[in-house]
PDB file of C-alpha atoms in Angstrom:
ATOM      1  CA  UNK W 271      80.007-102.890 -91.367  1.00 44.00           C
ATOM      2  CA  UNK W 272      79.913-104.817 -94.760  1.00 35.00           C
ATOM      3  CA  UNK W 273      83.765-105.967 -94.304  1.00 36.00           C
ATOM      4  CA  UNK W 274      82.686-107.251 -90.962  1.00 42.00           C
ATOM      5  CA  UNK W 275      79.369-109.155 -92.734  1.00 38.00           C
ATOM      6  CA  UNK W 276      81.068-110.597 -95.636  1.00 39.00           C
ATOM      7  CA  UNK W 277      83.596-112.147 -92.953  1.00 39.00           C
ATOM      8  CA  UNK W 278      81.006-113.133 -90.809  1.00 40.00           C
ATOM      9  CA  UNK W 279      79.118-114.926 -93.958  1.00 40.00           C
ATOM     10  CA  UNK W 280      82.333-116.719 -95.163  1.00 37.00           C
ATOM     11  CA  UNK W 281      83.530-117.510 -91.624  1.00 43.00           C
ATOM     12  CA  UNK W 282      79.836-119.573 -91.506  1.00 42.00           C
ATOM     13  CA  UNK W 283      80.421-121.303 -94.689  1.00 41.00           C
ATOM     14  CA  UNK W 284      83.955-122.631 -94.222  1.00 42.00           C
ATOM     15  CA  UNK W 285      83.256-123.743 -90.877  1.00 42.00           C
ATOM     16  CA  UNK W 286      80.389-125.741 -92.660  1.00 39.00           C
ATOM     17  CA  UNK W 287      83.131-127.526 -94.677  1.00 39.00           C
ATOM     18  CA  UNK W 288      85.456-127.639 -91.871  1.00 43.00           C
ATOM     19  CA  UNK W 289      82.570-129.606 -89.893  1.00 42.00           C
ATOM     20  CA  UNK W 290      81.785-131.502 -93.219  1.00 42.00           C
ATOM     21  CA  UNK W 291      85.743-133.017 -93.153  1.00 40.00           C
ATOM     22  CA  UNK W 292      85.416-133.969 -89.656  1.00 35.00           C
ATOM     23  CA  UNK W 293      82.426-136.224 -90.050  1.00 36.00           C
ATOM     24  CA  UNK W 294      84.319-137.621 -93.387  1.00 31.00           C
ATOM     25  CA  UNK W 295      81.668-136.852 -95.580  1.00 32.00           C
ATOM     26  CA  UNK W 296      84.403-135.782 -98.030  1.00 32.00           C
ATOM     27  CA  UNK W 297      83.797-132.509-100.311  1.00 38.00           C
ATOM     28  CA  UNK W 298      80.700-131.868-102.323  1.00 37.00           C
ATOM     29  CA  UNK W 299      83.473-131.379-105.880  1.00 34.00           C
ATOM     30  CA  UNK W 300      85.206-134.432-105.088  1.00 36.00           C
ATOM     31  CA  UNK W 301      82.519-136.183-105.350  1.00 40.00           C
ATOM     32  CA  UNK W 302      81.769-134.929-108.311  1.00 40.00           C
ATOM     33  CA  UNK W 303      85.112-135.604-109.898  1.00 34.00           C
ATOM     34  CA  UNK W 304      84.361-139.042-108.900  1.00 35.00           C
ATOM     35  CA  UNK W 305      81.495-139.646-110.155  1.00 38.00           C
ATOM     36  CA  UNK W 306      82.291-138.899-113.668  1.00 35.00           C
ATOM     37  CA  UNK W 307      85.799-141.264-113.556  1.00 33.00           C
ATOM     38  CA  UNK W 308      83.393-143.888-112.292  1.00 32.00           C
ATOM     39  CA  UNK W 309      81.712-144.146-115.518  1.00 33.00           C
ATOM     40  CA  UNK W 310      77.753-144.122-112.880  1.00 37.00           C
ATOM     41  CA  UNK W 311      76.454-142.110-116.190  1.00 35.00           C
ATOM     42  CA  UNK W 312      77.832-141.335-119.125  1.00 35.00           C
ATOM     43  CA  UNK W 313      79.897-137.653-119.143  1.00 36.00           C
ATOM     44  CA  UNK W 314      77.554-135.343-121.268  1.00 34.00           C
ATOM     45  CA  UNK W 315      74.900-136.350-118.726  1.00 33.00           C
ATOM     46  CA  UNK W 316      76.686-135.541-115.714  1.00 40.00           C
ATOM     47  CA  UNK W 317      78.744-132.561-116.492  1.00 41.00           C
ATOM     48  CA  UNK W 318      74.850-130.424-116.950  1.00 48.00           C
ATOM     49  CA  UNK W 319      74.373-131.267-113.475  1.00 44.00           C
ATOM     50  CA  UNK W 320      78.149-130.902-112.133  1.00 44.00           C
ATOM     51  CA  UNK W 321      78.632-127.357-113.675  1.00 44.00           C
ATOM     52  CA  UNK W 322      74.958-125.977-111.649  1.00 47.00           C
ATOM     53  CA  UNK W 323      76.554-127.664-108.800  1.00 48.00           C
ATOM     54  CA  UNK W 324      78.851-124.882-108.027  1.00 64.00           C
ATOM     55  CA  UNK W 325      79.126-121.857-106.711  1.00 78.00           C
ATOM     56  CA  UNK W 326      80.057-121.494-111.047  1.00 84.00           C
ATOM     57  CA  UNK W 327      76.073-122.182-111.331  1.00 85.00           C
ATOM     58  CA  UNK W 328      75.009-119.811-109.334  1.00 89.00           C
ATOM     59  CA  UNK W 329      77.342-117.198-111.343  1.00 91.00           C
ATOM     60  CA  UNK W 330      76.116-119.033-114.599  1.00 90.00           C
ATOM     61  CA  UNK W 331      72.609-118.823-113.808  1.00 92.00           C
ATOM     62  CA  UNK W 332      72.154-115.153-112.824  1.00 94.00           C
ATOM     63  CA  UNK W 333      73.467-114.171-115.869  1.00 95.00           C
ATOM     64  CA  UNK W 334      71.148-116.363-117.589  1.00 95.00           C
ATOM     65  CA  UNK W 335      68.250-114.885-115.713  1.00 96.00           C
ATOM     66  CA  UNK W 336      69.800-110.913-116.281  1.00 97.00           C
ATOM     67  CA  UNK W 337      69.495-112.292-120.420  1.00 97.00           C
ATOM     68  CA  UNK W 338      66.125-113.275-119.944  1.00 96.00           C
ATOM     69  CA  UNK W 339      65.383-109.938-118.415  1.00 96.00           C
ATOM     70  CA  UNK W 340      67.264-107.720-120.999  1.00 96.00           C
ATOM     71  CA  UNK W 341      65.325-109.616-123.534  1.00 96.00           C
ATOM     72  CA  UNK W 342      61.803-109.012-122.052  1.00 95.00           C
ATOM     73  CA  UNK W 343      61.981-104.996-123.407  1.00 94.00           C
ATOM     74  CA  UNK W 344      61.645-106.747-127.073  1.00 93.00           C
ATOM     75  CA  UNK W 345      59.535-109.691-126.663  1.00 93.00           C
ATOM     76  CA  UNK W 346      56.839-107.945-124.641  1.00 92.00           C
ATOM     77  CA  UNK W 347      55.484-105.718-127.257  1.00 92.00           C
ATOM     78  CA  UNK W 348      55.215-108.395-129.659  1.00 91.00           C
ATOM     79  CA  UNK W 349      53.066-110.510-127.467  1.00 88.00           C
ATOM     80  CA  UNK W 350      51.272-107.607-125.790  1.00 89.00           C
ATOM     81  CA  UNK W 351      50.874-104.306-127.846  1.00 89.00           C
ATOM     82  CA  UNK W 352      49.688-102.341-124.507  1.00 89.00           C
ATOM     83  CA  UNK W 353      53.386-102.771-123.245  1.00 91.00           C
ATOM     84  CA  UNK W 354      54.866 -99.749-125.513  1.00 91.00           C
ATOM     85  CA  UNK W 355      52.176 -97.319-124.228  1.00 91.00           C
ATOM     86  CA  UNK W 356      53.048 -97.658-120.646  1.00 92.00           C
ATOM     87  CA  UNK W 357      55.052 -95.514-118.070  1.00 92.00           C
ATOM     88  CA  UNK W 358      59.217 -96.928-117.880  1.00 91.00           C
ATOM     89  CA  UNK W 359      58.286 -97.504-114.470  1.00 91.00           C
ATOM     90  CA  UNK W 360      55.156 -99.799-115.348  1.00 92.00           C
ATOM     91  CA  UNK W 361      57.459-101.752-118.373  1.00 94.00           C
ATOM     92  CA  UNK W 362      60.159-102.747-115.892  1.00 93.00           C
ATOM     93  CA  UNK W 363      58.214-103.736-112.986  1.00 93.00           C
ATOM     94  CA  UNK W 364      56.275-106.166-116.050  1.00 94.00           C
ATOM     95  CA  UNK W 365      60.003-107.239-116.879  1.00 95.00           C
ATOM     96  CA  UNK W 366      60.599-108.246-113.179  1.00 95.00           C
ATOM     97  CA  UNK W 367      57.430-109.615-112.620  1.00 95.00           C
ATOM     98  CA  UNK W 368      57.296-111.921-115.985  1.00 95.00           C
ATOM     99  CA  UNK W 369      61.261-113.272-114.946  1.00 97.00           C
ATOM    100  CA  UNK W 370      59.600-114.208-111.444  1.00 96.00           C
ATOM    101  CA  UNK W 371      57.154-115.793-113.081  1.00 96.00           C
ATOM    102  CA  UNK W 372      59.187-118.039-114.760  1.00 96.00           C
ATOM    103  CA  UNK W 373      61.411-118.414-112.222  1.00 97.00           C
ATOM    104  CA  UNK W 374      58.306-119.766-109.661  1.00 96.00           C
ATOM    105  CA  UNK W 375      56.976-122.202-112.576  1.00 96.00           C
ATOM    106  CA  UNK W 376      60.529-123.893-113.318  1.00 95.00           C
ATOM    107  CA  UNK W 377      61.363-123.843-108.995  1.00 96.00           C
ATOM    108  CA  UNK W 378      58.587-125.302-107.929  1.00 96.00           C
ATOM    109  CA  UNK W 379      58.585-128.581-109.730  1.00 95.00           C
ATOM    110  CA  UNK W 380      61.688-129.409-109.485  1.00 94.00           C
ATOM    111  CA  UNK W 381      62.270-128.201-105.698  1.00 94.00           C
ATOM    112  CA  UNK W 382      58.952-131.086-105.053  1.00 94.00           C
ATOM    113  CA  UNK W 383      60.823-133.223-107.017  1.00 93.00           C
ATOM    114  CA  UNK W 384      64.296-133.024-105.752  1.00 92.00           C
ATOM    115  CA  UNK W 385      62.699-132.467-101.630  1.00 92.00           C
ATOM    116  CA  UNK W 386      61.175-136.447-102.646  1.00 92.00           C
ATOM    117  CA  UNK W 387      64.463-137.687-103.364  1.00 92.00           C
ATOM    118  CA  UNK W 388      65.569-140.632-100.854  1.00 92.00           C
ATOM    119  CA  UNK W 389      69.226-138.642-100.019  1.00 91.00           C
ATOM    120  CA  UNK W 390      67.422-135.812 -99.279  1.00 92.00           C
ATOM    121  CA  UNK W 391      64.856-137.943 -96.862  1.00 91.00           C
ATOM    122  CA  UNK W 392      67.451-140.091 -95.567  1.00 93.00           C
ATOM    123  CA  UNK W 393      69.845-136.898 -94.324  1.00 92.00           C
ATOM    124  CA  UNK W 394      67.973-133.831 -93.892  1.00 91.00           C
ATOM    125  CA  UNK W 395      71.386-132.347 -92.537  1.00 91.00           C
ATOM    126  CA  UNK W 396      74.096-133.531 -95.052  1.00 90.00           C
ATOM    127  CA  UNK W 397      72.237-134.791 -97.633  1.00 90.00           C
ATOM    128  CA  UNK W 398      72.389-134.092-101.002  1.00 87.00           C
ATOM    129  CA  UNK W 399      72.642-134.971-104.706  1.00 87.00           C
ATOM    130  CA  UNK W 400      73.110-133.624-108.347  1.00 86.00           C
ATOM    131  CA  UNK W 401      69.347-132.406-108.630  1.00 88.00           C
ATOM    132  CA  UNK W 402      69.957-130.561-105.220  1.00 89.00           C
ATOM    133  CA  UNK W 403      72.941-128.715-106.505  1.00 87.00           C
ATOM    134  CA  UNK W 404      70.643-127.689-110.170  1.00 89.00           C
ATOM    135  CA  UNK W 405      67.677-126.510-107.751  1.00 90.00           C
ATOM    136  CA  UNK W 406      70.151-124.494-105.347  1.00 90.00           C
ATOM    137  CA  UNK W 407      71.865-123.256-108.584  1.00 90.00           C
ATOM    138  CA  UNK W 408      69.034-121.893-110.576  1.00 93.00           C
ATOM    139  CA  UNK W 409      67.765-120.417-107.618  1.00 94.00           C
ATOM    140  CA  UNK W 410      70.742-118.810-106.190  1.00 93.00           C
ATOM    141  CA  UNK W 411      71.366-117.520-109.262  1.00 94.00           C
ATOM    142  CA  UNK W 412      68.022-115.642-109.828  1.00 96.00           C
ATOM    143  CA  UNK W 413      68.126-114.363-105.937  1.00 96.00           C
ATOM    144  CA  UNK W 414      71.146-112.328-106.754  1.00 95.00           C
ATOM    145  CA  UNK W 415      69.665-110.861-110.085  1.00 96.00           C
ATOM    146  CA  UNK W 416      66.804-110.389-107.860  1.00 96.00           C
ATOM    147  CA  UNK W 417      68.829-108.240-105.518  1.00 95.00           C
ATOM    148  CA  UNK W 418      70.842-106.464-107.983  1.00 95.00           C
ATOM    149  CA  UNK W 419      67.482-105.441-109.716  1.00 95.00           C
ATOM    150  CA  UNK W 420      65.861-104.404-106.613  1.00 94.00           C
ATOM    151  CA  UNK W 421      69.078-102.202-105.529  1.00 94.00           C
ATOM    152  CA  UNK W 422      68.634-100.709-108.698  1.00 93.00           C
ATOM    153  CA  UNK W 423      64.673-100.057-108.232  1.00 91.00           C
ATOM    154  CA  UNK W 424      64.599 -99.563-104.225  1.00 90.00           C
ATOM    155  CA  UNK W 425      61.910 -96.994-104.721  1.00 85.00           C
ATOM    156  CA  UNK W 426      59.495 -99.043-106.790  1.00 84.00           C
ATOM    157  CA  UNK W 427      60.269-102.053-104.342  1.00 88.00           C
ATOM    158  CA  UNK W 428      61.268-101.241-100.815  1.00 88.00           C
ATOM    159  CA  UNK W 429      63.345-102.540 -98.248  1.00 89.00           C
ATOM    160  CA  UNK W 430      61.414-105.957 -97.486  1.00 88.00           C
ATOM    161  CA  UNK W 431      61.546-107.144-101.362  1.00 90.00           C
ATOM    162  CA  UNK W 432      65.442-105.956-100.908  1.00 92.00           C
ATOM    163  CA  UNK W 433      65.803-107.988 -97.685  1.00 92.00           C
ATOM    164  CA  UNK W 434      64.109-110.756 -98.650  1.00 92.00           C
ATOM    165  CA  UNK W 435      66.745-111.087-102.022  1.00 93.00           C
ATOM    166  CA  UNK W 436      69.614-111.001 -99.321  1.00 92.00           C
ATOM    167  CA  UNK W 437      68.231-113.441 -97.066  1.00 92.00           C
ATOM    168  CA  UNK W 438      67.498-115.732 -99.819  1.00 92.00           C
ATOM    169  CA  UNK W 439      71.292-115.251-101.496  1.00 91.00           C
ATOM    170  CA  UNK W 440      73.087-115.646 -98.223  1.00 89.00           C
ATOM    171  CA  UNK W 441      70.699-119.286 -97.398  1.00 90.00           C
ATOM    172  CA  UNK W 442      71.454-120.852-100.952  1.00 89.00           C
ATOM    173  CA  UNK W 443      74.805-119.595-101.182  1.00 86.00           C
ATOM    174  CA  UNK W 444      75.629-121.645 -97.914  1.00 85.00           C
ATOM    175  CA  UNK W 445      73.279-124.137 -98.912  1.00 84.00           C
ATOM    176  CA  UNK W 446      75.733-125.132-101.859  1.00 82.00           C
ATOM    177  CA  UNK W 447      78.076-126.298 -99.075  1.00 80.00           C
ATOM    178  CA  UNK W 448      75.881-128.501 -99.378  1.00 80.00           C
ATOM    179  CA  UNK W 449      74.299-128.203 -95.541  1.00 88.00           C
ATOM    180  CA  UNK W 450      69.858-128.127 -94.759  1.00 92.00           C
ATOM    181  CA  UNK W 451      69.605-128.995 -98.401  1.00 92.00           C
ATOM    182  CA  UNK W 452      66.039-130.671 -97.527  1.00 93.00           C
ATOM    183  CA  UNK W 453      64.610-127.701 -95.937  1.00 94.00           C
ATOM    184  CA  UNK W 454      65.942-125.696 -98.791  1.00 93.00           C
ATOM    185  CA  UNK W 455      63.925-127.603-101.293  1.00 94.00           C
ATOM    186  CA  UNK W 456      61.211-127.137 -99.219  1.00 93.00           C
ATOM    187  CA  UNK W 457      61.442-123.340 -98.805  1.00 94.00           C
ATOM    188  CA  UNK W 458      61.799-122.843-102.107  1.00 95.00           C
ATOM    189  CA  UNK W 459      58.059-123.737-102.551  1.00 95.00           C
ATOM    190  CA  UNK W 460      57.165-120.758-101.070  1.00 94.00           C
ATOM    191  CA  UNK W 461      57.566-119.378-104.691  1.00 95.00           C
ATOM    192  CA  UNK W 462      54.514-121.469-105.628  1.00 95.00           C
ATOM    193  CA  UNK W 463      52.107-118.515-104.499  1.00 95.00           C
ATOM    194  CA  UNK W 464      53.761-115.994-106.710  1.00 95.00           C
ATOM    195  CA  UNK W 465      52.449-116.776-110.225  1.00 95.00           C
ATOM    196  CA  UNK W 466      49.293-115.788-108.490  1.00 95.00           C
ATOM    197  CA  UNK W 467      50.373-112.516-107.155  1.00 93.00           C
ATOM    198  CA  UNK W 468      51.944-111.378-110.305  1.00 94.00           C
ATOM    199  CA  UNK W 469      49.121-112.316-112.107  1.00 94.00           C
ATOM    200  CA  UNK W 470      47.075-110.103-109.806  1.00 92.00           C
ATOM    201  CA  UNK W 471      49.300-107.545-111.289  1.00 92.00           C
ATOM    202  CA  UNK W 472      49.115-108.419-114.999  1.00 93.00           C
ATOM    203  CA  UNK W 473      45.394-108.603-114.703  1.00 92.00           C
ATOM    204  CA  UNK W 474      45.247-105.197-113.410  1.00 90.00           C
ATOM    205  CA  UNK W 475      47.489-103.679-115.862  1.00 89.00           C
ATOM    206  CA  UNK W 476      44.459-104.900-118.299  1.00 87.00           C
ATOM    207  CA  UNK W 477      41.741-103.621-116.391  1.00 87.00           C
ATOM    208  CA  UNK W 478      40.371-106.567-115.703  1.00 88.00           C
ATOM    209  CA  UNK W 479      39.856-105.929-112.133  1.00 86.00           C
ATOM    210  CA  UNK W 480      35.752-107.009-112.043  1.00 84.00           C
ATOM    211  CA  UNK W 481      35.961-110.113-113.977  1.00 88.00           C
ATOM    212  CA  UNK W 482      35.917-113.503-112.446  1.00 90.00           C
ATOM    213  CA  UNK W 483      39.413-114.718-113.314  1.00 92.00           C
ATOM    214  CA  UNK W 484      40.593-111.832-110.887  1.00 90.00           C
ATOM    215  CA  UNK W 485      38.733-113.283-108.614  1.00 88.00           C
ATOM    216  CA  UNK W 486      39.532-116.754-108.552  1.00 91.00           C
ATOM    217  CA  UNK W 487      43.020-115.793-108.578  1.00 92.00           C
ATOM    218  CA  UNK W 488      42.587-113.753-105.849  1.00 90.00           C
ATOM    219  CA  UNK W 489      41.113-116.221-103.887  1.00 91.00           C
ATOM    220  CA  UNK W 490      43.905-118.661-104.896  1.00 93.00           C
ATOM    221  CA  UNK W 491      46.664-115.987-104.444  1.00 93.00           C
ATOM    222  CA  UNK W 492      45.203-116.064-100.817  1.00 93.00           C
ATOM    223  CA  UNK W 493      45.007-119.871-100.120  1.00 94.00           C
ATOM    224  CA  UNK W 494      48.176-120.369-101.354  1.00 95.00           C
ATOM    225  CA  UNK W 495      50.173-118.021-100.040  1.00 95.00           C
ATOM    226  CA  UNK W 496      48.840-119.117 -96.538  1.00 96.00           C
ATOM    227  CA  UNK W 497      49.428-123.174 -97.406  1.00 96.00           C
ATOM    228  CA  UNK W 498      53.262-123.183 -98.726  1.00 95.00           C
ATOM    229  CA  UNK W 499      54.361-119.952 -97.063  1.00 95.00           C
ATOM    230  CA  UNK W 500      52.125-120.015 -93.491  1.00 96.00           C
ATOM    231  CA  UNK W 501      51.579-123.321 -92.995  1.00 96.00           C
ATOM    232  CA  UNK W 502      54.368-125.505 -94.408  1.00 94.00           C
ATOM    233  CA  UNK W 503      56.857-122.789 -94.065  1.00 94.00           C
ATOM    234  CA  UNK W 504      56.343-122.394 -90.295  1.00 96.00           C
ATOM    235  CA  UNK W 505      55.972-126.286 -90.279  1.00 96.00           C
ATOM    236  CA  UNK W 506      59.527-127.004 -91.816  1.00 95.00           C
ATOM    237  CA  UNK W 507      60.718-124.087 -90.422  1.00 96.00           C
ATOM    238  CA  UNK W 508      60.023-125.247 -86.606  1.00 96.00           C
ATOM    239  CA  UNK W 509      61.386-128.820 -87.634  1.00 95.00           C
ATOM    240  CA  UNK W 510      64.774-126.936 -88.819  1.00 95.00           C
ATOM    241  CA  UNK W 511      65.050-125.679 -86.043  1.00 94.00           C
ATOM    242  CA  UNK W 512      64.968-127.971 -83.416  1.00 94.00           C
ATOM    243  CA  UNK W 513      67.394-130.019 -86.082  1.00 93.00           C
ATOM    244  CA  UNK W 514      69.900-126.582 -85.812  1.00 92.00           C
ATOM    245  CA  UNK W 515      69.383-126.464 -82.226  1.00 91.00           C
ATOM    246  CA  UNK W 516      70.462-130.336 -81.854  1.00 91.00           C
ATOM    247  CA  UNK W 517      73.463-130.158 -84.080  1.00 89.00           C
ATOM    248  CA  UNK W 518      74.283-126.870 -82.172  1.00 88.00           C
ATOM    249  CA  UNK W 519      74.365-128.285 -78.499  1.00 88.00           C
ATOM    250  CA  UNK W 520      76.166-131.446 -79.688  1.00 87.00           C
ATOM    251  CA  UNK W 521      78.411-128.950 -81.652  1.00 83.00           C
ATOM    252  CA  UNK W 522      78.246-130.412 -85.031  1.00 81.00           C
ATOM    253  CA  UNK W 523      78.134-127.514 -86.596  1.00 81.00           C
ATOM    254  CA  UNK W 524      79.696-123.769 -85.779  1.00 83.00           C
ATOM    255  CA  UNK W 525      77.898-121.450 -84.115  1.00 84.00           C
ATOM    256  CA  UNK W 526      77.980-118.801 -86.998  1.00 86.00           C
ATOM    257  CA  UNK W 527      76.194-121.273 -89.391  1.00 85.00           C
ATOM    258  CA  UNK W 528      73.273-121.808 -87.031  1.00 87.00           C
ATOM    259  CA  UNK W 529      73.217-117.788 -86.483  1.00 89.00           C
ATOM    260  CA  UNK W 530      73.080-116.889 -90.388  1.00 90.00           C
ATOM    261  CA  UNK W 531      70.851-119.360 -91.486  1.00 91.00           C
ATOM    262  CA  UNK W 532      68.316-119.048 -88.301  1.00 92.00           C
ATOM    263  CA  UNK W 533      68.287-115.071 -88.582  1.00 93.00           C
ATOM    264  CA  UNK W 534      67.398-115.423 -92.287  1.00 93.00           C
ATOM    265  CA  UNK W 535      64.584-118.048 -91.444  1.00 94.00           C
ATOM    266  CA  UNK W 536      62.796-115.779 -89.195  1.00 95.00           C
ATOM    267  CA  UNK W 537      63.642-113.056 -91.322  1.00 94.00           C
ATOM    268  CA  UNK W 538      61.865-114.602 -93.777  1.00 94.00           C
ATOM    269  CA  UNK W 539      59.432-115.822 -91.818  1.00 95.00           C
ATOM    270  CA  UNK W 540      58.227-112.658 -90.746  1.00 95.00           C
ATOM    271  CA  UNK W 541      58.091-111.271 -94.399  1.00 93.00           C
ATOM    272  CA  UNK W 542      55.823-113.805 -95.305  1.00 95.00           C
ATOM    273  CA  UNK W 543      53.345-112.937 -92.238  1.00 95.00           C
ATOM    274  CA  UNK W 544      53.831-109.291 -92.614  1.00 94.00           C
ATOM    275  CA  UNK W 545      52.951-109.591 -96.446  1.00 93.00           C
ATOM    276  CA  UNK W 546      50.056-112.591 -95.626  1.00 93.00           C
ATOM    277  CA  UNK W 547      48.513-109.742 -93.343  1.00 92.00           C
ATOM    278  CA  UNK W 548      48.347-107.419 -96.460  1.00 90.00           C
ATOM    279  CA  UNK W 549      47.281-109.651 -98.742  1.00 88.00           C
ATOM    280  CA  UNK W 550      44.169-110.747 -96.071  1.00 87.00           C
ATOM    281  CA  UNK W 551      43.362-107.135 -95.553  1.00 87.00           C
ATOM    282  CA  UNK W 552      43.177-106.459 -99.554  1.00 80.00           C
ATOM    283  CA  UNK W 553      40.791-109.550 -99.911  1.00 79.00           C
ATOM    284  CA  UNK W 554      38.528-108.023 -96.912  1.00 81.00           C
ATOM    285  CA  UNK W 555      38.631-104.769 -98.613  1.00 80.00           C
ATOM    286  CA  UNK W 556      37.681-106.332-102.014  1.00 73.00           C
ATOM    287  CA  UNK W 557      34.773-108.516-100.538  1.00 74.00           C
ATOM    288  CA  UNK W 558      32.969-105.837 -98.423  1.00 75.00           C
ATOM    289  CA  UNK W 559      33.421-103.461-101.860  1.00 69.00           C
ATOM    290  CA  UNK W 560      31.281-106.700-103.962  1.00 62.00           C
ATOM    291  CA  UNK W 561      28.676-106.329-101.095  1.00 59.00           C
ATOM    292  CA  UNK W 562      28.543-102.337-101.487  1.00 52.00           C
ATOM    293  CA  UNK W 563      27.998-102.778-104.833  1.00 50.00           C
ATOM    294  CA  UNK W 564      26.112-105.427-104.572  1.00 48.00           C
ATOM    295  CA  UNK W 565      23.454-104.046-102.243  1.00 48.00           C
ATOM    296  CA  UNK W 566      23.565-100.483-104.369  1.00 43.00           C
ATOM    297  CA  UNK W 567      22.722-102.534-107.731  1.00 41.00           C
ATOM    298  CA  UNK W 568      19.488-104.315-105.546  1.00 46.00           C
ATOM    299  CA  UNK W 569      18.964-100.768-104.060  1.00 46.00           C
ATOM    300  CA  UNK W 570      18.873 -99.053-107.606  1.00 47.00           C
ATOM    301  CA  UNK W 571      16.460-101.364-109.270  1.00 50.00           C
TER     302      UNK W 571
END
């Protein structure tokens, strides 16, 4: 079964390149090569950008995000002494959460920035450029230390954090090719609601449950989620694919590409409105327990 996915996968992404030569778009490294021998900007400010715009930078960057990770066990008790007196389980799930964290604050920027970029407007298909190939990169590169860490804590995490890693690998890795690089950029600010929802978490861990910074996070952990994942996701997510659908029937692209990256979408997709219904459900919960209480307090006095 996993011989037959991996050659599946790979099949998709080579026929990406093969469909790339035909249109004589010439390859993404080529480019590259180019552009440095051109003299366009000088070398030390290009090669940053050319070595996160391989498959290399995805490699380079999950290891940078495992280091961040195996540092957390000794930074975290200097900055919060309640870290040392909690379960192992509690202190990694902090680790995980606090590299997420990061991860969504650096993304989200400069997936806005890079989705504003005029190749990325002009071609929402073939488009692409050195910031493209960073954001896909850094990215990529924390999805698969996101899956390996979830493999490793299943239990603590469950199947849809573990499907929603390999979903995420498999679109960026193909992504790279580079192919949809404009609705990547634009996926990738789904991570703008998680700072929220971790925070949910840290503030719990404190006990801070009944102040009014869980609260207002809470209530912006809700409106969030729904804007970038419910709304604009679904939005792009219809416009890519009537864009797959039109590249598919005037056979632009293989078959297998369409399949991997559309099954992902609405993989996705349905992650985000299986977890939206949770989160909506919680915040009912929470309100109609403020009322309880509410009406007990007026009942008491």
């Amino acid at each position: 079964m996993y011989v037959r996915f991996f050659f599946f996968f790979f099949q998709a992404e080579d026929g990406i390149r093969d469909a790339q030569e035909s249109r004589g778009l010439g390859d993404v490294y080529k480019r590259q090569v180019s552009t440095q021998s051109t003299g366009g900007a000088p070398f030390w400010v290009m090669s940053p950008w050319v070595v996160c715009g391989s498959y290399t930078g995805v490699f380079v960057c999950a290891c940078v995000w495992t280091f961040v990770y195996a540092c957390l066990p000794r930074l975290s008790p200097r900055v919060f002494p309640a870290y040392v007196s909690w379960s192992s389980t509690e202190r990694v799930e902090w680790d995980i959460r606090c590299v997420a964290m990061i991860h969504a604050i650096l993304i989200c920027p400069l997936a806005w920035y890079t989705a504003t970029t005029p190749e990325l407007t002009a071609d929402k298909v073939y488009g692409d450029n050195y910031a493209w190939y960073t954001c896909a990169s850094i990215a990529g590169g924390y999805f698969a230390w996101d899956l390996g860490v979830t493999c490793l804590h299943l239990s603590t995490w469950g199947f849809g954090a573990l499907i929603h890693a390999a979903a995420c690998l498999a679109v960026y890795t193909i992504a790279l090719s580079p192919i949809f690089a404009y609705y990547g950029t634009f996926f990738l600010l789904w991570e703008a609601s998680t700072p929220f929802l971790n925070m949910r978490w840290f503030l719990l861990q404190y006990g801070m449950k009944d102040t009014p910074i869980y609260f207002w996070n809470g209530l912006l952990l809700v409106l969030s989620f729904f804007i970038v994942r419910i709304c604009l996701g679904l939005l792009v997510s219809y416009d890519f694919h009537t864009t797959s659908y039109e590249l598919f029937l005037k056979g632009d692209l293989p078959w297998q590409t369409i399949v991997v990256l559309s099954i992902a979408n609405v993989v996705l997709n349905s992650l985000n409105i299986y977890w939206f219904g949770l989160i909506f459900q919680g915040a009912v919960r929470a309100i109609r327990t403020s009322r309880l209480g509410g009406n007990a307090h007026r009942h008491a006095e």
